[in-house]
């Protein structure tokens, strides 16, 4: 009796990690999201997903709504009185607008790194320890020491600051300050990291280090990054979304967006016809 190849145990072709993640669904999903500042319609009916263990880049000219949209993912727009957000956004399939969801806990799960490095006026150690302390992960002692060291190691900063832990975080260079802010974000063990133009205030050397760090962090977190630098988007992301005048014009695999865009506006933007 002969067995078909299909019936031999273990003969099935193994699924790639990307295929497994795709079956599991997106880490975060925005559906029909609109954002208004008073009467101004800043983001218009956007559908977009952020995948596990991938970097999603949001590109487009200034004022196109990409940073406003990014802030929707951890409800940072709630702090702006004139801002109103409609539509649905889910994290692991659950609405982030649910009355049962604690916004503070949401922002621990969905961390944010801003355009300008903004370390607290505290020591390097206390900058990283702040989040774990207020969220009750650890209070002090060896447990906190381990969290601080691990976070700084993951942010690629430990070797540069291990002898300066009790110096002010604001005394670091701009690139180091931004990595300190990334260490502060990951210290609370988030699931998603949002980055709003994290390299725009940095020199080329610091920018390259942050890009290397984003690449390293991709295997641990879902990451969404706003950038004006199209070369940076091409280097660090697996998916790219192009925004223009508040609309999501095109979203897909990064290589497809940059080499074979489907929309003329996308083609015009990436070739420098406007921007």
mmCIF file of C-alpha atoms in Angstrom, residues 7-174:
data_model
loop_
_atom_site.group_PDB
_atom_site.id
_atom_site.type_symbol
_atom_site.label_atom_id
_atom_site.label_comp_id
_atom_site.label_asym_id
_atom_site.label_seq_id
_atom_site.Cartn_x
_atom_site.Cartn_y
_atom_site.Cartn_z
ATOM 1 C CA UNK A 7 -1.054 11.869 4.044
ATOM 2 C CA UNK A 8 2.465 11.515 5.393
ATOM 3 C CA UNK A 9 2.613 13.165 8.828
ATOM 4 C CA UNK A 10 4.815 16.245 8.838
ATOM 5 C CA UNK A 11 4.921 16.448 5.047
ATOM 6 C CA UNK A 12 2.815 19.627 4.972
ATOM 7 C CA UNK A 13 4.788 22.720 4.126
ATOM 8 C CA UNK A 14 5.425 24.703 7.285
ATOM 9 C CA UNK A 15 3.744 28.080 7.485
ATOM 10 C CA UNK A 16 5.966 31.113 7.650
ATOM 11 C CA UNK A 17 5.840 33.271 10.795
ATOM 12 C CA UNK A 18 4.254 36.045 8.700
ATOM 13 C CA UNK A 19 1.484 33.670 7.590
ATOM 14 C CA UNK A 20 0.827 32.606 11.177
ATOM 15 C CA UNK A 21 0.613 36.258 12.274
ATOM 16 C CA UNK A 22 -1.740 37.081 9.417
ATOM 17 C CA UNK A 23 -4.114 34.294 10.497
ATOM 18 C CA UNK A 24 -4.062 35.614 14.068
ATOM 19 C CA UNK A 25 -5.283 38.998 12.815
ATOM 20 C CA UNK A 26 -3.835 42.479 13.332
ATOM 21 C CA UNK A 27 -2.604 43.676 16.696
ATOM 22 C CA UNK A 28 -4.564 46.908 16.251
ATOM 23 C CA UNK A 29 -7.272 47.662 13.706
ATOM 24 C CA UNK A 30 -8.779 51.038 12.825
ATOM 25 C CA UNK A 31 -12.107 50.973 10.984
ATOM 26 C CA UNK A 32 -13.857 54.052 9.639
ATOM 27 C CA UNK A 33 -11.889 56.435 11.854
ATOM 28 C CA UNK A 34 -12.656 60.135 11.498
ATOM 29 C CA UNK A 35 -11.040 62.902 13.534
ATOM 30 C CA UNK A 36 -12.422 66.425 13.883
ATOM 31 C CA UNK A 37 -10.857 69.525 15.436
ATOM 32 C CA UNK A 38 -13.977 71.587 15.925
ATOM 33 C CA UNK A 39 -15.402 71.889 12.394
ATOM 34 C CA UNK A 40 -12.159 70.816 10.714
ATOM 35 C CA UNK A 41 -12.265 67.259 9.362
ATOM 36 C CA UNK A 42 -8.599 66.264 9.901
ATOM 37 C CA UNK A 43 -8.774 62.489 9.284
ATOM 38 C CA UNK A 44 -11.367 61.070 6.902
ATOM 39 C CA UNK A 45 -12.734 57.531 7.259
ATOM 40 C CA UNK A 46 -9.453 55.628 7.658
ATOM 41 C CA UNK A 47 -9.207 51.824 7.726
ATOM 42 C CA UNK A 48 -5.733 50.598 8.708
ATOM 43 C CA UNK A 49 -4.176 47.740 10.649
ATOM 44 C CA UNK A 50 -0.967 47.478 12.695
ATOM 45 C CA UNK A 51 0.487 43.987 12.596
ATOM 46 C CA UNK A 52 2.295 42.046 15.304
ATOM 47 C CA UNK A 53 6.112 42.075 14.987
ATOM 48 C CA UNK A 54 6.048 44.502 12.072
ATOM 49 C CA UNK A 55 6.735 48.189 11.534
ATOM 50 C CA UNK A 56 3.997 50.211 9.855
ATOM 51 C CA UNK A 57 5.162 53.570 8.470
ATOM 52 C CA UNK A 58 2.748 56.476 8.002
ATOM 53 C CA UNK A 59 4.013 58.884 5.336
ATOM 54 C CA UNK A 60 2.659 61.984 3.640
ATOM 55 C CA UNK A 61 3.153 65.754 3.468
ATOM 56 C CA UNK A 62 2.910 68.002 6.531
ATOM 57 C CA UNK A 63 -0.624 68.524 7.768
ATOM 58 C CA UNK A 64 -2.042 65.423 6.087
ATOM 59 C CA UNK A 65 -3.355 63.886 9.323
ATOM 60 C CA UNK A 66 -0.839 61.112 9.911
ATOM 61 C CA UNK A 67 0.282 62.244 13.403
ATOM 62 C CA UNK A 68 -3.316 62.967 14.394
ATOM 63 C CA UNK A 69 -4.256 59.467 13.281
ATOM 64 C CA UNK A 70 -1.310 57.883 15.115
ATOM 65 C CA UNK A 71 -2.418 59.491 18.386
ATOM 66 C CA UNK A 72 -5.795 57.791 18.044
ATOM 67 C CA UNK A 73 -4.223 54.423 18.820
ATOM 68 C CA UNK A 74 -3.622 55.274 22.479
ATOM 69 C CA UNK A 75 -6.288 57.966 22.756
ATOM 70 C CA UNK A 76 -3.836 60.826 23.140
ATOM 71 C CA UNK A 77 -6.326 63.001 21.253
ATOM 72 C CA UNK A 78 -8.615 62.732 24.285
ATOM 73 C CA UNK A 79 -6.424 65.384 25.921
ATOM 74 C CA UNK A 80 -7.376 67.970 23.236
ATOM 75 C CA UNK A 81 -10.742 69.582 24.149
ATOM 76 C CA UNK A 82 -11.693 70.480 20.562
ATOM 77 C CA UNK A 83 -10.868 67.012 19.197
ATOM 78 C CA UNK A 84 -13.531 64.407 18.437
ATOM 79 C CA UNK A 85 -12.813 60.862 17.193
ATOM 80 C CA UNK A 86 -15.407 58.564 15.639
ATOM 81 C CA UNK A 87 -15.166 55.067 14.218
ATOM 82 C CA UNK A 88 -13.662 51.981 15.822
ATOM 83 C CA UNK A 89 -10.169 50.976 16.923
ATOM 84 C CA UNK A 90 -9.435 47.606 18.479
ATOM 85 C CA UNK A 91 -6.481 46.154 20.364
ATOM 86 C CA UNK A 92 -6.423 42.361 20.159
ATOM 87 C CA UNK A 93 -9.999 42.545 18.906
ATOM 88 C CA UNK A 94 -11.308 44.643 21.819
ATOM 89 C CA UNK A 95 -12.461 48.236 21.425
ATOM 90 C CA UNK A 96 -10.107 50.807 22.943
ATOM 91 C CA UNK A 97 -13.153 53.053 23.443
ATOM 92 C CA UNK A 98 -14.911 50.540 25.703
ATOM 93 C CA UNK A 99 -16.119 51.987 29.001
ATOM 94 C CA UNK A 100 -14.511 48.983 30.679
ATOM 95 C CA UNK A 101 -11.045 49.899 29.395
ATOM 96 C CA UNK A 102 -8.807 52.000 31.654
ATOM 97 C CA UNK A 103 -7.118 54.631 29.471
ATOM 98 C CA UNK A 104 -4.042 54.614 31.729
ATOM 99 C CA UNK A 105 -3.674 50.880 31.162
ATOM 100 C CA UNK A 106 -4.230 51.374 27.430
ATOM 101 C CA UNK A 107 -1.308 53.818 27.319
ATOM 102 C CA UNK A 108 0.849 51.287 29.157
ATOM 103 C CA UNK A 109 -0.013 48.673 26.519
ATOM 104 C CA UNK A 110 0.359 51.167 23.653
ATOM 105 C CA UNK A 111 3.434 53.283 24.370
ATOM 106 C CA UNK A 112 4.338 56.561 22.669
ATOM 107 C CA UNK A 113 7.645 58.125 21.643
ATOM 108 C CA UNK A 114 7.352 61.752 20.557
ATOM 109 C CA UNK A 115 9.077 63.839 17.904
ATOM 110 C CA UNK A 116 11.220 65.782 20.354
ATOM 111 C CA UNK A 117 13.038 63.807 23.076
ATOM 112 C CA UNK A 118 11.278 64.607 26.340
ATOM 113 C CA UNK A 119 13.047 62.954 29.276
ATOM 114 C CA UNK A 120 11.723 63.832 32.708
ATOM 115 C CA UNK A 121 13.888 66.193 34.791
ATOM 116 C CA UNK A 122 15.004 63.176 36.788
ATOM 117 C CA UNK A 123 17.941 60.802 36.753
ATOM 118 C CA UNK A 124 18.402 58.283 33.944
ATOM 119 C CA UNK A 125 17.368 55.553 36.394
ATOM 120 C CA UNK A 126 14.228 57.373 37.552
ATOM 121 C CA UNK A 127 13.173 58.119 33.976
ATOM 122 C CA UNK A 128 13.000 54.403 33.254
ATOM 123 C CA UNK A 129 11.678 53.391 36.696
ATOM 124 C CA UNK A 130 8.805 55.893 36.656
ATOM 125 C CA UNK A 131 6.356 53.819 34.608
ATOM 126 C CA UNK A 132 6.929 50.456 36.308
ATOM 127 C CA UNK A 133 6.600 52.175 39.684
ATOM 128 C CA UNK A 134 3.265 53.901 39.015
ATOM 129 C CA UNK A 135 1.856 50.783 37.356
ATOM 130 C CA UNK A 136 2.918 48.622 40.288
ATOM 131 C CA UNK A 137 5.327 46.377 38.384
ATOM 132 C CA UNK A 138 8.025 46.968 40.986
ATOM 133 C CA UNK A 139 8.650 49.487 43.733
ATOM 134 C CA UNK A 140 12.382 49.410 44.366
ATOM 135 C CA UNK A 141 15.316 47.098 44.945
ATOM 136 C CA UNK A 142 16.613 44.372 42.699
ATOM 137 C CA UNK A 143 13.348 43.901 40.810
ATOM 138 C CA UNK A 144 13.344 47.538 39.717
ATOM 139 C CA UNK A 145 17.070 47.433 38.992
ATOM 140 C CA UNK A 146 16.461 44.510 36.638
ATOM 141 C CA UNK A 147 13.630 46.297 34.813
ATOM 142 C CA UNK A 148 15.733 49.440 34.369
ATOM 143 C CA UNK A 149 18.772 47.536 33.107
ATOM 144 C CA UNK A 150 16.756 45.337 30.755
ATOM 145 C CA UNK A 151 14.919 48.340 29.298
ATOM 146 C CA UNK A 152 18.140 50.265 28.723
ATOM 147 C CA UNK A 153 19.736 47.186 27.132
ATOM 148 C CA UNK A 154 16.775 46.787 24.749
ATOM 149 C CA UNK A 155 17.008 50.493 23.895
ATOM 150 C CA UNK A 156 20.700 50.086 23.068
ATOM 151 C CA UNK A 157 21.695 52.558 25.770
ATOM 152 C CA UNK A 158 22.931 50.497 28.706
ATOM 153 C CA UNK A 159 26.640 50.474 27.833
ATOM 154 C CA UNK A 160 26.607 54.261 27.416
ATOM 155 C CA UNK A 161 24.825 55.122 30.670
ATOM 156 C CA UNK A 162 25.467 52.268 33.126
ATOM 157 C CA UNK A 163 27.942 54.472 34.995
ATOM 158 C CA UNK A 164 25.656 57.522 34.759
ATOM 159 C CA UNK A 165 22.375 56.135 36.039
ATOM 160 C CA UNK A 166 22.023 58.796 38.719
ATOM 161 C CA UNK A 167 22.848 61.726 36.440
ATOM 162 C CA UNK A 168 20.025 63.760 34.901
ATOM 163 C CA UNK A 169 18.460 62.329 31.769
ATOM 164 C CA UNK A 170 18.445 65.822 30.282
ATOM 165 C CA UNK A 171 22.269 65.830 30.365
ATOM 166 C CA UNK A 172 22.418 63.140 27.672
ATOM 167 C CA UNK A 173 22.880 63.904 23.969
ATOM 168 C CA UNK A 174 19.799 64.256 21.774
#
